[in-house]
Coordinates of C-alpha atoms and ligand atoms in Angstrom, one line a residue:
M833 CA 75.7 88.6 85.8
Q834 CA 75.2 90.0 89.3
Q835 CA 72.7 92.9 89.4
I836 CA 73.7 96.4 90.5
Q837 CA 72.8 97.0 94.1
E838 CA 72.6 100.7 94.8
D839 CA 71.4 100.1 98.3
L840 CA 74.9 98.7 99.1
A841 CA 76.4 102.2 98.9
H842 CA 76.8 102.6 102.6
L843 CA 77.7 105.8 104.3
S844 CA 80.0 105.5 107.4
H845 CA 82.0 107.6 109.7
I846 CA 85.8 107.3 109.5
P847 CA 87.4 108.1 112.9
W848 CA 90.9 107.6 111.5
L849 CA 90.5 110.5 109.1
S850 CA 88.5 112.7 111.4
N851 CA 89.8 115.2 113.9
Q852 CA 88.3 117.4 116.6
R853 CA 87.0 119.9 114.2
T854 CA 85.9 117.7 111.3
N855 CA 84.0 114.4 111.0
V856 CA 84.9 112.6 107.9
Y857 CA 82.5 110.2 106.3
V858 CA 82.8 107.8 103.3
L859 CA 80.1 106.9 100.8
R860 CA 81.1 103.4 99.5
L861 CA 80.0 103.4 95.9
D862 CA 82.6 100.8 95.3
N863 CA 80.2 98.2 96.9
I864 CA 77.4 98.4 94.4
H865 CA 78.9 96.0 91.8
P866 CA 82.3 94.3 91.4
L867 CA 82.7 95.5 87.7
I868 CA 80.2 98.3 87.2
S869 CA 82.0 99.9 90.0
G870 CA 81.4 103.1 91.8
N871 CA 80.6 106.3 89.9
K872 CA 80.7 104.6 86.5
W873 CA 77.2 103.1 87.0
Y874 CA 75.7 106.5 87.9
K875 CA 77.4 108.2 85.0
L876 CA 76.3 105.5 82.5
R877 CA 72.7 104.9 83.5
Y878 CA 71.0 107.6 81.3
Y879 CA 73.2 107.0 78.3
L880 CA 72.4 103.2 78.5
K881 CA 68.7 104.0 78.9
E882 CA 68.7 106.2 75.8
A883 CA 70.8 103.6 73.7
K884 CA 68.3 100.9 74.7
E885 CA 65.3 103.1 73.7
Q886 CA 66.9 103.8 70.4
H887 CA 67.9 100.1 69.8
K888 CA 71.5 101.1 69.1
K889 CA 74.8 99.6 69.7
V890 CA 76.9 101.4 72.4
V891 CA 80.3 102.6 71.4
T892 CA 82.7 104.3 73.8
F893 CA 86.4 105.1 74.3
G894 CA 89.1 104.3 76.8
G895 CA 92.6 103.0 77.6
A896 CA 93.8 99.5 78.3
Y897 CA 93.1 99.7 82.1
S898 CA 90.0 101.9 81.8
N899 CA 87.3 101.4 84.6
H900 CA 84.9 103.1 82.1
I901 CA 85.5 100.5 79.4
L902 CA 85.0 97.5 81.8
A903 CA 82.0 99.1 83.5
T904 CA 80.4 99.8 80.1
A905 CA 81.1 96.2 78.9
A906 CA 79.5 94.7 82.0
A907 CA 76.5 97.1 82.1
C908 CA 75.7 96.5 78.4
K909 CA 75.8 92.8 79.1
L910 CA 73.4 93.3 82.0
Y911 CA 71.1 95.4 79.9
G912 CA 71.2 93.3 76.8
L913 CA 73.0 96.0 74.7
E914 CA 75.6 95.3 72.0
C915 CA 78.7 97.3 72.6
A916 CA 82.1 98.2 71.2
G917 CA 85.1 99.7 72.9
I918 CA 87.5 102.0 71.0
I919 CA 90.9 101.5 72.7
R920 CA 93.8 103.9 72.5
G921 CA 97.0 102.5 70.9
E922 CA 97.9 99.4 69.0
A923 CA 96.4 96.0 69.8
P924 CA 98.8 94.5 72.4
A925 CA 100.2 91.0 72.0
R926 CA 98.5 90.3 75.3
Y927 CA 95.4 92.0 76.6
S928 CA 95.4 93.6 80.0
E929 CA 93.1 91.9 82.5
T930 CA 90.7 94.8 82.1
L931 CA 90.5 94.3 78.3
T932 CA 90.3 90.5 78.7
D933 CA 87.3 91.0 81.0
A934 CA 85.7 93.6 78.8
A935 CA 85.9 91.2 75.8
S936 CA 84.7 88.2 77.9
H937 CA 81.5 90.3 78.6
G938 CA 80.9 90.7 74.9
M939 CA 82.5 94.0 74.2
E940 CA 84.0 94.2 70.7
L941 CA 87.4 95.9 70.9
H942 CA 88.8 98.2 68.2
F943 CA 92.4 99.5 68.6
I944 CA 93.2 102.8 67.0
S945 CA 96.3 105.0 66.8
R946 CA 96.8 107.7 69.4
E947 CA 96.2 110.4 66.8
A948 CA 92.9 108.8 65.7
Y949 CA 92.0 108.4 69.3
A950 CA 92.7 112.1 70.2
A951 CA 90.3 113.0 67.4
K952 CA 87.8 110.4 68.8
Q953 CA 87.4 108.8 65.5
V954 CA 85.0 105.9 65.3
P955 CA 86.8 103.3 63.1
E956 CA 85.6 102.6 59.5
T957 CA 84.7 99.1 60.4
L958 CA 82.0 100.4 62.7
T959 CA 80.5 103.1 60.6
G960 CA 77.3 102.2 58.8
K961 CA 75.9 100.5 61.8
Q962 CA 73.4 102.3 64.1
Y963 CA 75.5 103.2 67.0
Y964 CA 75.3 105.3 70.1
V965 CA 78.4 107.1 71.2
I966 CA 79.1 107.5 75.0
P967 CA 81.9 110.1 75.3
E968 CA 85.1 109.0 77.0
G969 CA 84.6 108.8 80.7
G970 CA 80.9 109.5 80.3
Y971 CA 81.6 113.2 80.1
G972 CA 78.4 115.0 79.1
H973 CA 75.0 116.2 80.2
L974 CA 73.5 112.7 80.7
G975 CA 76.5 111.6 82.6
M976 CA 76.2 114.6 84.9
L977 CA 72.5 114.0 85.4
G978 CA 73.2 110.3 86.2
A979 CA 76.0 111.3 88.7
A980 CA 73.5 113.6 90.4
T981 CA 71.6 110.5 91.5
I982 CA 74.5 109.4 93.7
P983 CA 72.7 109.1 97.0
F984 CA 73.8 111.1 100.0
P985 CA 72.1 113.3 102.6
A986 CA 73.1 116.6 100.9
G987 CA 72.1 119.0 103.7
F988 CA 74.2 117.3 106.3
F989 CA 77.6 117.9 104.8
D990 CA 79.5 121.2 104.7
A991 CA 82.0 119.7 102.3
V992 CA 82.0 116.9 99.7
C993 CA 85.3 115.6 98.3
C994 CA 85.8 113.4 95.3
A995 CA 88.6 112.3 92.9
T996 CA 88.2 114.0 89.5
G997 CA 89.1 112.9 86.0
T998 CA 86.7 114.4 83.4
G999 CA 84.7 116.2 86.1
T1000 CA 81.4 114.5 85.2
M1001 CA 80.8 113.0 88.6
M1002 CA 81.9 116.2 90.3
A1003 CA 79.4 118.2 88.3
G1004 CA 76.6 115.7 89.3
L1005 CA 77.7 116.0 93.0
I1006 CA 77.6 119.8 92.8
C1007 CA 74.0 119.6 91.4
A1008 CA 73.0 117.2 94.1
S1009 CA 74.5 119.2 97.0
G1010 CA 72.8 121.9 99.0
N1011 CA 73.8 125.6 98.6
K1012 CA 75.9 125.5 101.7
T1013 CA 77.9 122.5 100.6
K1014 CA 81.3 123.1 99.0
V1015 CA 82.5 120.4 96.6
T1016 CA 86.2 119.9 96.2
G1017 CA 87.5 117.7 93.4
F1018 CA 91.0 116.3 93.6
S1019 CA 92.3 116.2 90.0
V1020 CA 94.2 113.0 89.1
L1021 CA 95.5 114.6 85.9
K1022 CA 98.5 116.9 85.8
N1023 CA 98.0 120.4 84.3
H1024 CA 94.4 119.8 83.5
N1025 CA 93.9 123.5 83.3
S1026 CA 90.5 123.4 81.6
L1027 CA 88.9 121.2 84.2
T1028 CA 87.0 124.0 86.0
Q1029 CA 85.7 125.2 82.7
E1030 CA 84.6 121.7 81.7
I1031 CA 82.8 121.2 85.0
T1032 CA 81.1 124.6 84.7
A1033 CA 80.0 123.7 81.1
L1034 CA 78.0 120.7 82.5
L1035 CA 76.2 122.6 85.2
P1036 CA 72.7 124.0 84.7
E1037 CA 72.6 127.8 85.1
N1038 CA 70.5 127.8 88.3
V1039 CA 73.0 125.6 90.2
Q1040 CA 75.1 127.3 92.8
K1041 CA 78.7 126.9 91.6
N1042 CA 80.2 126.3 95.0
F1043 CA 83.2 124.2 94.1
S1044 CA 86.9 124.1 93.7
V1045 CA 89.5 121.9 92.0
N1046 CA 92.5 120.9 94.0
D1047 CA 95.5 120.2 91.8
S1048 CA 98.1 119.2 94.4
F1049 CA 97.6 115.5 94.8
H1050 CA 98.0 113.9 91.4
F1051 CA 101.3 112.4 92.3
G1052 CA 102.9 113.3 88.9
G1053 CA 99.9 112.7 86.7
Y1054 CA 97.4 110.1 85.6
A1055 CA 98.1 106.6 86.9
R1056 CA 101.4 107.8 88.4
Y1057 CA 102.2 106.8 92.0
N1058 CA 105.1 106.5 94.4
A1059 CA 106.0 104.5 97.5
E1060 CA 104.4 107.2 99.8
L1061 CA 101.0 106.8 98.1
I1062 CA 101.1 103.0 98.3
R1063 CA 102.2 103.1 101.9
F1064 CA 99.3 105.5 102.7
M1065 CA 96.8 103.2 100.9
N1066 CA 98.0 100.2 102.9
Q1067 CA 97.8 102.2 106.1
L1068 CA 94.3 103.4 105.3
Y1069 CA 93.2 99.8 104.7
T1070 CA 94.8 98.5 107.9
A1071 CA 93.2 101.2 110.0
T1072 CA 89.8 101.4 108.4
G1073 CA 89.3 98.3 106.1
I1074 CA 88.7 100.6 103.1
P1075 CA 90.4 99.5 100.0
T1076 CA 91.3 102.2 97.5
D1077 CA 92.7 102.3 94.0
F1078 CA 96.0 104.0 93.1
V1079 CA 94.6 106.1 90.2
Y1080 CA 91.7 107.9 91.9
T1081 CA 90.5 107.2 95.4
G1082 CA 94.0 106.6 97.0
K1083 CA 94.9 110.1 95.9
L1084 CA 91.6 111.5 97.1
F1085 CA 92.0 110.1 100.7
Y1086 CA 95.6 111.1 100.8
G1087 CA 94.7 114.6 99.8
V1088 CA 91.8 114.8 102.3
K1089 CA 94.1 113.6 105.1
A1090 CA 96.8 116.1 104.2
L1091 CA 94.4 119.0 104.0
L1092 CA 92.7 118.2 107.2
A1093 CA 96.1 118.2 109.0
T1094 CA 96.7 121.8 107.9
G1095 CA 93.0 122.9 108.3
F1096 CA 90.3 122.4 105.8
G1097 CA 88.6 125.6 106.8
E1098 CA 85.5 125.5 108.9
C1099 CA 84.0 122.1 108.2
R1100 CA 82.0 120.1 110.6
N1101 CA 81.0 117.2 108.4
L1102 CA 82.9 116.2 105.3
L1103 CA 81.9 113.5 102.9
T1104 CA 84.4 111.6 100.8
V1105 CA 83.0 109.8 97.8
H1106 CA 84.6 106.3 97.2
S1107 CA 84.1 106.2 93.5
G1108 CA 85.3 102.6 93.1
G1109 CA 87.9 101.7 90.5
L1110 CA 89.5 98.9 92.5
Q1111 CA 89.9 96.6 89.4
G1112 CA 92.6 99.1 88.1
N1113 CA 94.9 97.9 90.9
R1114 CA 95.5 94.7 88.9
S1115 CA 98.0 96.7 86.8
L1116 CA 100.3 97.0 89.8
P1117 CA 103.0 94.5 90.5
K1118 CA 101.7 91.6 92.7
G1119 CA 102.1 92.3 96.4
T1120 CA 102.3 96.1 96.1
L1121 CA 99.0 96.4 98.0
I1122 CA 98.1 94.3 101.0
F1123 CA 94.5 94.0 99.9
Ligands
PLP2133 C1 86.4 107.3 86.4 C2 86.7 107.5 87.8 C3 86.7 108.7 88.4 C4 86.6 110.0 87.6 O1 85.3 110.4 87.3 P1 85.0 111.7 86.4 O2 83.6 111.7 86.4 O3 85.6 111.3 85.1 O4 85.7 112.8 87.0 C5 86.9 108.8 89.8 N1 87.1 107.7 90.5 C6 87.1 106.5 89.9 C7 87.4 105.3 90.8 C8 86.9 106.3 88.6 O5 86.9 105.1 88.1

């Protein structure tokens, strides 16, 4: 399998999103690997290192289209680790492309009921073995520390914007940002009221908590979308050549553009983090997106 190439995470200016007051830049984490895409590699790196040192089998959780599941499967293959994915819901008659790929990279798949999944139960069939659990979405201290290695010139930006699921990447970005940089996370979940608390719980005490969560651009909730979002993603691609995914980064860029139109406050240089996730677009009907 192809190696991860962190040096491909280019930073570039996006005139189409910029205006007279604010220059918008994008950090293309989506370029570092086709499967271990975007933020997932950064969040996984220290967990995988620890699992490797402890000679354990990696176990993690996710849904049928999960970027985290596929990234974990591919990264474990690359690092010679055994791994299992605990998947929410009954085994489908036909696997999603994400699950097919994860299995083809050697991930053992276990399907558990939604109730067992909510309790994050590791199935009986796995217990007894020496395994290393990576929390769903990589949420946790090591995930945050890994995300803090996402490379960008911190002092240059007044604002950093990212899409937010568990908040792990955002916590890492807050750690990696200078004191004068405000980090804004665009939540992709509806009514995720504990998000601010969950991010704060990951932050070391001495880190300046200069961040906010924006709850206005989830488009109805996780993996929900409408014609307007799709139109915007196609428009962004035509104008800039930047492909986005409909679960996370499409909503991020949509939100940033909308906020800039009404004023983002005093902000000279704004960084958007393209956190990857493009494989998830395969769950859309063919032809929805032009890329
Ligand atoms: C998983 C994912 C996120 C969310 O990251 P969190 O650390 O869980 O907030 C954002 N963008 C993309 C593309 C992702 O795949």
